[in-house]
């Protein structure tokens, strides 16, 4: 794991990221902005029930290490209020609930009702009750008051948001002064040989596994494409700074296949 700042060259230009008012990308396709949210919803309705299984299979279990590192970097303490945004099946919520304790609160928020329901059932089965609330919410317009949370974590969710700049500003608004945002997301490998292997795996193996396990190759093909269209390490850092975050840095995990960005609101 190594800390980076501006060493990586963006893998696409800022101009590519700035879609016009009417269109955006859905994987490699150009679609109307008004349609993307519904299209992404269809993907996650499809994969929700076997989302955890697929995470373990496709990452060989390494996602658990990435998530543990994120928790360690979060600085979350007993009694704090945390937003697990795009929290899906609740992996972070389960861990955060134990950390904040009975005097704290964790909100598991996701735009997708199927993912949220799977997360709710999973956490109940684990006995996680009392200090967790569930909210169906759009990251671009969070339904919370200003200065509500000590920490916001969004894990493998930002790349699916239609307007990432708007979402980052919305997150900034709901954080307390001194609060921090952590973004765990797929990014750009820092070694070219690894990039080639990763590309082959993403576009050949991943959809095949999706077809076998979930009977849905298309959804996993979209997920692979969405990773390639997501801002690389340096660009996402700049976007966070433009949204108001300070002391933004990032950590390359597994040679940049995943990156953890962290920024503060002062």
PDB file of C-alpha atoms in Angstrom:
ATOM      1  CA  UNK A   1       0.000   0.000   0.000  1.00  0.00           C
ATOM      2  CA  UNK A   2       1.565   3.297  -0.998  1.00  0.00           C
ATOM      3  CA  UNK A   3       0.429   6.871  -0.641  1.00  0.00           C
ATOM      4  CA  UNK A   4       0.233   8.843  -3.881  1.00  0.00           C
ATOM      5  CA  UNK A   5      -0.616  12.402  -4.828  1.00  0.00           C
ATOM      6  CA  UNK A   6      -0.161  13.460  -8.446  1.00  0.00           C
ATOM      7  CA  UNK A   7       2.172  10.817  -9.855  1.00  0.00           C
ATOM      8  CA  UNK A   8      -0.319   9.072 -12.114  1.00  0.00           C
ATOM      9  CA  UNK A   9      -1.125  10.418 -15.542  1.00  0.00           C
ATOM     10  CA  UNK A  10      -4.897  10.603 -16.099  1.00  0.00           C
ATOM     11  CA  UNK A  11      -6.108   7.819 -18.358  1.00  0.00           C
ATOM     12  CA  UNK A  12      -8.608  10.127 -20.016  1.00  0.00           C
ATOM     13  CA  UNK A  13      -8.856  13.864 -20.302  1.00  0.00           C
ATOM     14  CA  UNK A  14     -10.878  16.124 -18.050  1.00  0.00           C
ATOM     15  CA  UNK A  15     -12.838  17.111 -21.145  1.00  0.00           C
ATOM     16  CA  UNK A  16     -13.940  13.500 -21.554  1.00  0.00           C
ATOM     17  CA  UNK A  17     -15.344  13.618 -18.039  1.00  0.00           C
ATOM     18  CA  UNK A  18     -17.392  16.732 -18.605  1.00  0.00           C
ATOM     19  CA  UNK A  19     -20.441  15.429 -20.411  1.00  0.00           C
ATOM     20  CA  UNK A  20     -22.893  17.977 -21.703  1.00  0.00           C
ATOM     21  CA  UNK A  21     -26.176  18.732 -20.014  1.00  0.00           C
ATOM     22  CA  UNK A  22     -28.124  15.992 -21.775  1.00  0.00           C
ATOM     23  CA  UNK A  23     -25.837  12.940 -21.901  1.00  0.00           C
ATOM     24  CA  UNK A  24     -23.450  10.894 -19.778  1.00  0.00           C
ATOM     25  CA  UNK A  25     -21.826   7.474 -19.966  1.00  0.00           C
ATOM     26  CA  UNK A  26     -23.287   4.123 -18.980  1.00  0.00           C
ATOM     27  CA  UNK A  27     -20.207   1.976 -19.247  1.00  0.00           C
ATOM     28  CA  UNK A  28     -18.911   2.622 -22.755  1.00  0.00           C
ATOM     29  CA  UNK A  29     -22.320   3.753 -24.019  1.00  0.00           C
ATOM     30  CA  UNK A  30     -23.513   7.356 -24.226  1.00  0.00           C
ATOM     31  CA  UNK A  31     -26.982   7.701 -22.721  1.00  0.00           C
ATOM     32  CA  UNK A  32     -29.327  10.455 -21.613  1.00  0.00           C
ATOM     33  CA  UNK A  33     -28.579  11.594 -18.073  1.00  0.00           C
ATOM     34  CA  UNK A  34     -32.213  11.072 -17.188  1.00  0.00           C
ATOM     35  CA  UNK A  35     -31.916   7.388 -18.174  1.00  0.00           C
ATOM     36  CA  UNK A  36     -28.674   6.412 -16.432  1.00  0.00           C
ATOM     37  CA  UNK A  37     -30.082   6.180 -12.922  1.00  0.00           C
ATOM     38  CA  UNK A  38     -32.756   3.714 -14.041  1.00  0.00           C
ATOM     39  CA  UNK A  39     -30.222   1.684 -16.051  1.00  0.00           C
ATOM     40  CA  UNK A  40     -27.839   1.423 -13.104  1.00  0.00           C
ATOM     41  CA  UNK A  41     -30.776   0.452 -10.894  1.00  0.00           C
ATOM     42  CA  UNK A  42     -31.517  -2.426 -13.251  1.00  0.00           C
ATOM     43  CA  UNK A  43     -27.958  -3.703 -12.877  1.00  0.00           C
ATOM     44  CA  UNK A  44     -28.088  -3.765  -9.091  1.00  0.00           C
ATOM     45  CA  UNK A  45     -31.622  -5.165  -8.887  1.00  0.00           C
ATOM     46  CA  UNK A  46     -30.214  -8.040 -10.949  1.00  0.00           C
ATOM     47  CA  UNK A  47     -27.087  -8.712  -8.886  1.00  0.00           C
ATOM     48  CA  UNK A  48     -28.290  -7.834  -5.358  1.00  0.00           C
ATOM     49  CA  UNK A  49     -29.030 -11.332  -4.027  1.00  0.00           C
ATOM     50  CA  UNK A  50     -25.603 -12.720  -4.939  1.00  0.00           C
ATOM     51  CA  UNK A  51     -23.623  -9.490  -4.602  1.00  0.00           C
ATOM     52  CA  UNK A  52     -21.561 -10.664  -1.602  1.00  0.00           C
ATOM     53  CA  UNK A  53     -20.785 -14.021  -3.189  1.00  0.00           C
ATOM     54  CA  UNK A  54     -19.642 -12.354  -6.399  1.00  0.00           C
ATOM     55  CA  UNK A  55     -17.463  -9.908  -4.462  1.00  0.00           C
ATOM     56  CA  UNK A  56     -15.645 -12.802  -2.826  1.00  0.00           C
ATOM     57  CA  UNK A  57     -15.280 -14.742  -6.072  1.00  0.00           C
ATOM     58  CA  UNK A  58     -14.191 -11.874  -8.305  1.00  0.00           C
ATOM     59  CA  UNK A  59     -11.749 -10.276  -5.852  1.00  0.00           C
ATOM     60  CA  UNK A  60     -10.528 -13.610  -4.426  1.00  0.00           C
ATOM     61  CA  UNK A  61     -11.590 -12.248  -1.042  1.00  0.00           C
ATOM     62  CA  UNK A  62      -9.182  -9.305  -1.210  1.00  0.00           C
ATOM     63  CA  UNK A  63     -12.068  -6.805  -0.938  1.00  0.00           C
ATOM     64  CA  UNK A  64     -12.161  -7.633   2.781  1.00  0.00           C
ATOM     65  CA  UNK A  65      -8.590  -6.358   3.180  1.00  0.00           C
ATOM     66  CA  UNK A  66      -9.418  -3.170   1.240  1.00  0.00           C
ATOM     67  CA  UNK A  67     -12.406  -2.550   3.493  1.00  0.00           C
ATOM     68  CA  UNK A  68     -10.468  -3.201   6.689  1.00  0.00           C
ATOM     69  CA  UNK A  69      -7.806  -0.699   5.580  1.00  0.00           C
ATOM     70  CA  UNK A  70     -10.566   1.852   4.899  1.00  0.00           C
ATOM     71  CA  UNK A  71     -11.979   1.375   8.402  1.00  0.00           C
ATOM     72  CA  UNK A  72      -8.502   1.805   9.868  1.00  0.00           C
ATOM     73  CA  UNK A  73      -8.089   5.090   7.930  1.00  0.00           C
ATOM     74  CA  UNK A  74     -11.527   6.421   8.865  1.00  0.00           C
ATOM     75  CA  UNK A  75     -10.718   7.466  12.405  1.00  0.00           C
ATOM     76  CA  UNK A  76     -14.278   6.580  13.453  1.00  0.00           C
ATOM     77  CA  UNK A  77     -14.718   6.509  17.227  1.00  0.00           C
ATOM     78  CA  UNK A  78     -17.321   5.591  19.810  1.00  0.00           C
ATOM     79  CA  UNK A  79     -20.343   7.903  19.832  1.00  0.00           C
ATOM     80  CA  UNK A  80     -19.874   9.264  16.314  1.00  0.00           C
ATOM     81  CA  UNK A  81     -22.409   9.415  13.493  1.00  0.00           C
ATOM     82  CA  UNK A  82     -21.380   7.789  10.211  1.00  0.00           C
ATOM     83  CA  UNK A  83     -22.970   7.566   6.762  1.00  0.00           C
ATOM     84  CA  UNK A  84     -22.297   4.362   4.816  1.00  0.00           C
ATOM     85  CA  UNK A  85     -23.283   5.759   1.421  1.00  0.00           C
ATOM     86  CA  UNK A  86     -24.070   3.394  -1.462  1.00  0.00           C
ATOM     87  CA  UNK A  87     -23.604   0.913   1.362  1.00  0.00           C
ATOM     88  CA  UNK A  88     -25.368  -1.920  -0.434  1.00  0.00           C
ATOM     89  CA  UNK A  89     -25.272  -5.134   1.574  1.00  0.00           C
ATOM     90  CA  UNK A  90     -23.845  -3.457   4.655  1.00  0.00           C
ATOM     91  CA  UNK A  91     -20.273  -4.741   5.037  1.00  0.00           C
ATOM     92  CA  UNK A  92     -19.078  -1.378   6.339  1.00  0.00           C
ATOM     93  CA  UNK A  93     -22.195  -0.795   8.420  1.00  0.00           C
ATOM     94  CA  UNK A  94     -21.676  -4.050  10.322  1.00  0.00           C
ATOM     95  CA  UNK A  95     -18.136  -3.042  11.295  1.00  0.00           C
ATOM     96  CA  UNK A  96     -18.935   0.618  11.962  1.00  0.00           C
ATOM     97  CA  UNK A  97     -21.890  -0.284  14.167  1.00  0.00           C
ATOM     98  CA  UNK A  98     -19.573  -2.075  16.583  1.00  0.00           C
ATOM     99  CA  UNK A  99     -17.098   0.820  16.598  1.00  0.00           C
ATOM    100  CA  UNK A 100     -19.547   3.666  17.289  1.00  0.00           C
ATOM    101  CA  UNK A 101     -21.391   1.659  19.930  1.00  0.00           C
ATOM    102  CA  UNK A 102     -24.756   2.361  21.491  1.00  0.00           C
ATOM    103  CA  UNK A 103     -24.103   6.081  21.774  1.00  0.00           C
ATOM    104  CA  UNK A 104     -23.297   6.373  18.074  1.00  0.00           C
ATOM    105  CA  UNK A 105     -25.294   5.942  14.888  1.00  0.00           C
ATOM    106  CA  UNK A 106     -24.677   4.460  11.436  1.00  0.00           C
ATOM    107  CA  UNK A 107     -26.926   5.240   8.474  1.00  0.00           C
ATOM    108  CA  UNK A 108     -26.863   2.635   5.698  1.00  0.00           C
ATOM    109  CA  UNK A 109     -27.962   4.534   2.594  1.00  0.00           C
ATOM    110  CA  UNK A 110     -28.349   3.238  -0.941  1.00  0.00           C
ATOM    111  CA  UNK A 111     -30.312   4.412  -3.956  1.00  0.00           C
ATOM    112  CA  UNK A 112     -31.224   0.837  -4.882  1.00  0.00           C
ATOM    113  CA  UNK A 113     -34.093  -0.735  -2.934  1.00  0.00           C
ATOM    114  CA  UNK A 114     -33.010  -4.322  -3.693  1.00  0.00           C
ATOM    115  CA  UNK A 115     -29.489  -3.753  -2.380  1.00  0.00           C
ATOM    116  CA  UNK A 116     -30.858  -1.986   0.697  1.00  0.00           C
ATOM    117  CA  UNK A 117     -33.247  -4.836   1.464  1.00  0.00           C
ATOM    118  CA  UNK A 118     -30.481  -7.442   1.135  1.00  0.00           C
ATOM    119  CA  UNK A 119     -28.338  -5.327   3.461  1.00  0.00           C
ATOM    120  CA  UNK A 120     -31.125  -4.946   6.016  1.00  0.00           C
ATOM    121  CA  UNK A 121     -31.805  -8.699   6.118  1.00  0.00           C
ATOM    122  CA  UNK A 122     -28.093  -9.531   6.321  1.00  0.00           C
ATOM    123  CA  UNK A 123     -27.460  -7.156   9.226  1.00  0.00           C
ATOM    124  CA  UNK A 124     -30.501  -8.375  11.139  1.00  0.00           C
ATOM    125  CA  UNK A 125     -29.234 -11.940  10.759  1.00  0.00           C
ATOM    126  CA  UNK A 126     -25.891 -10.782  12.141  1.00  0.00           C
ATOM    127  CA  UNK A 127     -27.634  -9.200  15.119  1.00  0.00           C
ATOM    128  CA  UNK A 128     -26.757  -5.649  14.097  1.00  0.00           C
ATOM    129  CA  UNK A 129     -29.655  -3.659  15.547  1.00  0.00           C
ATOM    130  CA  UNK A 130     -30.248  -0.586  17.665  1.00  0.00           C
ATOM    131  CA  UNK A 131     -27.763   1.918  16.280  1.00  0.00           C
ATOM    132  CA  UNK A 132     -28.360   1.445  12.524  1.00  0.00           C
ATOM    133  CA  UNK A 133     -30.941   3.192  10.337  1.00  0.00           C
ATOM    134  CA  UNK A 134     -31.713   2.461   6.666  1.00  0.00           C
ATOM    135  CA  UNK A 135     -32.387   5.202   4.140  1.00  0.00           C
ATOM    136  CA  UNK A 136     -33.000   4.975   0.396  1.00  0.00           C
ATOM    137  CA  UNK A 137     -31.137   8.020  -0.886  1.00  0.00           C
ATOM    138  CA  UNK A 138     -29.558   9.539  -3.974  1.00  0.00           C
ATOM    139  CA  UNK A 139     -25.940  10.617  -3.363  1.00  0.00           C
ATOM    140  CA  UNK A 140     -26.505  13.719  -5.501  1.00  0.00           C
ATOM    141  CA  UNK A 141     -29.164  15.103  -3.148  1.00  0.00           C
ATOM    142  CA  UNK A 142     -28.731  13.573   0.292  1.00  0.00           C
ATOM    143  CA  UNK A 143     -31.830  13.916   2.524  1.00  0.00           C
ATOM    144  CA  UNK A 144     -29.876  14.956   5.627  1.00  0.00           C
ATOM    145  CA  UNK A 145     -29.318  18.270   7.374  1.00  0.00           C
ATOM    146  CA  UNK A 146     -26.099  20.233   7.017  1.00  0.00           C
ATOM    147  CA  UNK A 147     -23.234  19.221   9.333  1.00  0.00           C
ATOM    148  CA  UNK A 148     -24.755  15.873  10.350  1.00  0.00           C
ATOM    149  CA  UNK A 149     -21.986  13.257  10.031  1.00  0.00           C
ATOM    150  CA  UNK A 150     -18.512  12.806  11.467  1.00  0.00           C
ATOM    151  CA  UNK A 151     -17.565  10.516   8.594  1.00  0.00           C
ATOM    152  CA  UNK A 152     -18.952   9.455   5.210  1.00  0.00           C
ATOM    153  CA  UNK A 153     -17.717   6.307   3.474  1.00  0.00           C
ATOM    154  CA  UNK A 154     -18.689   5.470  -0.093  1.00  0.00           C
ATOM    155  CA  UNK A 155     -17.357   2.129  -1.296  1.00  0.00           C
ATOM    156  CA  UNK A 156     -17.501   1.007  -4.942  1.00  0.00           C
ATOM    157  CA  UNK A 157     -20.452   3.308  -5.500  1.00  0.00           C
ATOM    158  CA  UNK A 158     -19.210   6.671  -6.750  1.00  0.00           C
ATOM    159  CA  UNK A 159     -18.499   5.389 -10.251  1.00  0.00           C
ATOM    160  CA  UNK A 160     -22.204   4.569 -10.678  1.00  0.00           C
ATOM    161  CA  UNK A 161     -23.359   8.087  -9.783  1.00  0.00           C
ATOM    162  CA  UNK A 162     -24.561  10.166 -12.739  1.00  0.00           C
ATOM    163  CA  UNK A 163     -23.189  13.518 -11.516  1.00  0.00           C
ATOM    164  CA  UNK A 164     -20.140  12.831  -9.361  1.00  0.00           C
ATOM    165  CA  UNK A 165     -19.357  16.511  -8.759  1.00  0.00           C
ATOM    166  CA  UNK A 166     -22.854  17.080  -7.430  1.00  0.00           C
ATOM    167  CA  UNK A 167     -22.576  14.030  -5.182  1.00  0.00           C
ATOM    168  CA  UNK A 168     -19.256  15.182  -3.721  1.00  0.00           C
ATOM    169  CA  UNK A 169     -20.744  18.601  -2.933  1.00  0.00           C
ATOM    170  CA  UNK A 170     -23.766  16.949  -1.335  1.00  0.00           C
ATOM    171  CA  UNK A 171     -21.479  14.812   0.836  1.00  0.00           C
ATOM    172  CA  UNK A 172     -19.450  17.875   1.792  1.00  0.00           C
ATOM    173  CA  UNK A 173     -22.628  19.645   2.920  1.00  0.00           C
ATOM    174  CA  UNK A 174     -23.749  16.874   5.296  1.00  0.00           C
ATOM    175  CA  UNK A 175     -20.332  16.432   6.915  1.00  0.00           C
ATOM    176  CA  UNK A 176     -19.580  18.234  10.159  1.00  0.00           C
ATOM    177  CA  UNK A 177     -16.603  20.606  10.264  1.00  0.00           C
ATOM    178  CA  UNK A 178     -13.653  18.333  10.944  1.00  0.00           C
ATOM    179  CA  UNK A 179     -15.466  15.447   9.285  1.00  0.00           C
ATOM    180  CA  UNK A 180     -13.916  13.284   6.593  1.00  0.00           C
ATOM    181  CA  UNK A 181     -14.910  11.510   3.415  1.00  0.00           C
ATOM    182  CA  UNK A 182     -13.403   8.187   2.350  1.00  0.00           C
ATOM    183  CA  UNK A 183     -13.928   6.962  -1.205  1.00  0.00           C
ATOM    184  CA  UNK A 184     -12.939   3.342  -1.855  1.00  0.00           C
ATOM    185  CA  UNK A 185     -13.162   2.677  -5.568  1.00  0.00           C
ATOM    186  CA  UNK A 186     -11.621   0.780  -8.454  1.00  0.00           C
ATOM    187  CA  UNK A 187      -8.953   2.867 -10.117  1.00  0.00           C
ATOM    188  CA  UNK A 188      -6.024   2.650 -12.537  1.00  0.00           C
ATOM    189  CA  UNK A 189      -3.230   0.063 -12.007  1.00  0.00           C
ATOM    190  CA  UNK A 190       0.144   1.764 -11.722  1.00  0.00           C
ATOM    191  CA  UNK A 191       2.018  -0.928 -13.686  1.00  0.00           C
ATOM    192  CA  UNK A 192       1.368  -1.433 -17.410  1.00  0.00           C
ATOM    193  CA  UNK A 193       1.813  -5.251 -17.362  1.00  0.00           C
ATOM    194  CA  UNK A 194      -0.764  -5.474 -14.574  1.00  0.00           C
ATOM    195  CA  UNK A 195      -3.135  -3.240 -16.565  1.00  0.00           C
ATOM    196  CA  UNK A 196      -3.095  -5.701 -19.463  1.00  0.00           C
ATOM    197  CA  UNK A 197      -3.799  -8.678 -17.216  1.00  0.00           C
ATOM    198  CA  UNK A 198      -6.508  -6.728 -15.396  1.00  0.00           C
ATOM    199  CA  UNK A 199      -8.172  -5.710 -18.673  1.00  0.00           C
ATOM    200  CA  UNK A 200      -8.259  -9.294 -19.887  1.00  0.00           C
ATOM    201  CA  UNK A 201      -9.728 -10.456 -16.586  1.00  0.00           C
ATOM    202  CA  UNK A 202     -12.316  -7.653 -16.484  1.00  0.00           C
ATOM    203  CA  UNK A 203     -13.669  -8.082 -20.005  1.00  0.00           C
ATOM    204  CA  UNK A 204     -13.352 -11.842 -20.416  1.00  0.00           C
ATOM    205  CA  UNK A 205     -13.488 -13.582 -17.049  1.00  0.00           C
ATOM    206  CA  UNK A 206     -15.746 -11.246 -15.062  1.00  0.00           C
ATOM    207  CA  UNK A 207     -18.760 -11.366 -17.450  1.00  0.00           C
ATOM    208  CA  UNK A 208     -18.396 -15.154 -17.741  1.00  0.00           C
ATOM    209  CA  UNK A 209     -18.542 -15.585 -13.975  1.00  0.00           C
ATOM    210  CA  UNK A 210     -21.531 -13.246 -13.902  1.00  0.00           C
ATOM    211  CA  UNK A 211     -23.270 -15.384 -16.505  1.00  0.00           C
ATOM    212  CA  UNK A 212     -22.618 -18.597 -14.567  1.00  0.00           C
ATOM    213  CA  UNK A 213     -23.440 -17.381 -11.049  1.00  0.00           C
ATOM    214  CA  UNK A 214     -26.056 -14.666 -11.609  1.00  0.00           C
ATOM    215  CA  UNK A 215     -27.204 -15.556 -15.133  1.00  0.00           C
ATOM    216  CA  UNK A 216     -26.341 -11.991 -16.125  1.00  0.00           C
ATOM    217  CA  UNK A 217     -23.191 -11.339 -18.132  1.00  0.00           C
ATOM    218  CA  UNK A 218     -24.371  -7.887 -19.264  1.00  0.00           C
ATOM    219  CA  UNK A 219     -24.475  -6.412 -15.760  1.00  0.00           C
ATOM    220  CA  UNK A 220     -20.913  -7.491 -15.061  1.00  0.00           C
ATOM    221  CA  UNK A 221     -19.786  -6.258 -18.452  1.00  0.00           C
ATOM    222  CA  UNK A 222     -21.229  -2.862 -17.487  1.00  0.00           C
ATOM    223  CA  UNK A 223     -19.416  -2.974 -14.140  1.00  0.00           C
ATOM    224  CA  UNK A 224     -16.110  -3.603 -15.934  1.00  0.00           C
ATOM    225  CA  UNK A 225     -16.791  -0.730 -18.343  1.00  0.00           C
ATOM    226  CA  UNK A 226     -17.820   1.602 -15.513  1.00  0.00           C
ATOM    227  CA  UNK A 227     -14.448   1.038 -13.861  1.00  0.00           C
ATOM    228  CA  UNK A 228     -12.634   2.143 -17.014  1.00  0.00           C
ATOM    229  CA  UNK A 229     -14.795   5.270 -17.284  1.00  0.00           C
ATOM    230  CA  UNK A 230     -14.296   6.280 -13.647  1.00  0.00           C
ATOM    231  CA  UNK A 231     -11.834   9.116 -12.906  1.00  0.00           C
ATOM    232  CA  UNK A 232      -8.322   7.914 -12.152  1.00  0.00           C
ATOM    233  CA  UNK A 233      -6.514   8.684  -8.919  1.00  0.00           C
ATOM    234  CA  UNK A 234      -5.314  12.199  -9.731  1.00  0.00           C
ATOM    235  CA  UNK A 235      -8.561  13.374 -11.313  1.00  0.00           C
ATOM    236  CA  UNK A 236     -10.700  12.157  -8.421  1.00  0.00           C
ATOM    237  CA  UNK A 237      -8.365  13.935  -6.008  1.00  0.00           C
ATOM    238  CA  UNK A 238      -8.879  17.172  -7.959  1.00  0.00           C
ATOM    239  CA  UNK A 239     -12.654  16.661  -7.989  1.00  0.00           C
ATOM    240  CA  UNK A 240     -12.717  16.270  -4.213  1.00  0.00           C
ATOM    241  CA  UNK A 241     -10.675  19.443  -3.799  1.00  0.00           C
ATOM    242  CA  UNK A 242     -13.026  21.342  -6.110  1.00  0.00           C
ATOM    243  CA  UNK A 243     -15.955  20.189  -3.956  1.00  0.00           C
ATOM    244  CA  UNK A 244     -14.309  21.824  -0.933  1.00  0.00           C
ATOM    245  CA  UNK A 245     -12.338  19.008   0.669  1.00  0.00           C
ATOM    246  CA  UNK A 246      -8.888  19.740   2.069  1.00  0.00           C
ATOM    247  CA  UNK A 247      -5.809  17.627   2.804  1.00  0.00           C
ATOM    248  CA  UNK A 248      -6.964  15.177   0.131  1.00  0.00           C
ATOM    249  CA  UNK A 249      -4.685  12.228  -0.444  1.00  0.00           C
ATOM    250  CA  UNK A 250      -5.013   8.695  -1.710  1.00  0.00           C
ATOM    251  CA  UNK A 251      -3.604   5.241  -1.199  1.00  0.00           C
ATOM    252  CA  UNK A 252      -3.065   2.793  -4.037  1.00  0.00           C
ATOM    253  CA  UNK A 253      -4.182  -0.678  -2.971  1.00  0.00           C
ATOM    254  CA  UNK A 254      -3.191  -3.825  -4.865  1.00  0.00           C
ATOM    255  CA  UNK A 255      -0.971  -1.734  -7.158  1.00  0.00           C
ATOM    256  CA  UNK A 256      -3.736   0.741  -7.982  1.00  0.00           C
ATOM    257  CA  UNK A 257      -6.466  -1.711  -8.955  1.00  0.00           C
ATOM    258  CA  UNK A 258      -8.284  -0.004  -6.087  1.00  0.00           C
ATOM    259  CA  UNK A 259      -7.591   3.390  -4.527  1.00  0.00           C
ATOM    260  CA  UNK A 260      -8.732   4.875  -1.246  1.00  0.00           C
ATOM    261  CA  UNK A 261      -9.173   8.663  -1.303  1.00  0.00           C
ATOM    262  CA  UNK A 262      -9.557  10.636   1.919  1.00  0.00           C
ATOM    263  CA  UNK A 263     -10.426  14.286   2.380  1.00  0.00           C
ATOM    264  CA  UNK A 264     -11.513  16.562   5.236  1.00  0.00           C
ATOM    265  CA  UNK A 265     -14.057  19.317   5.713  1.00  0.00           C
ATOM    266  CA  UNK A 266     -12.678  22.200   7.788  1.00  0.00           C
TER     267      UNK A 266
END
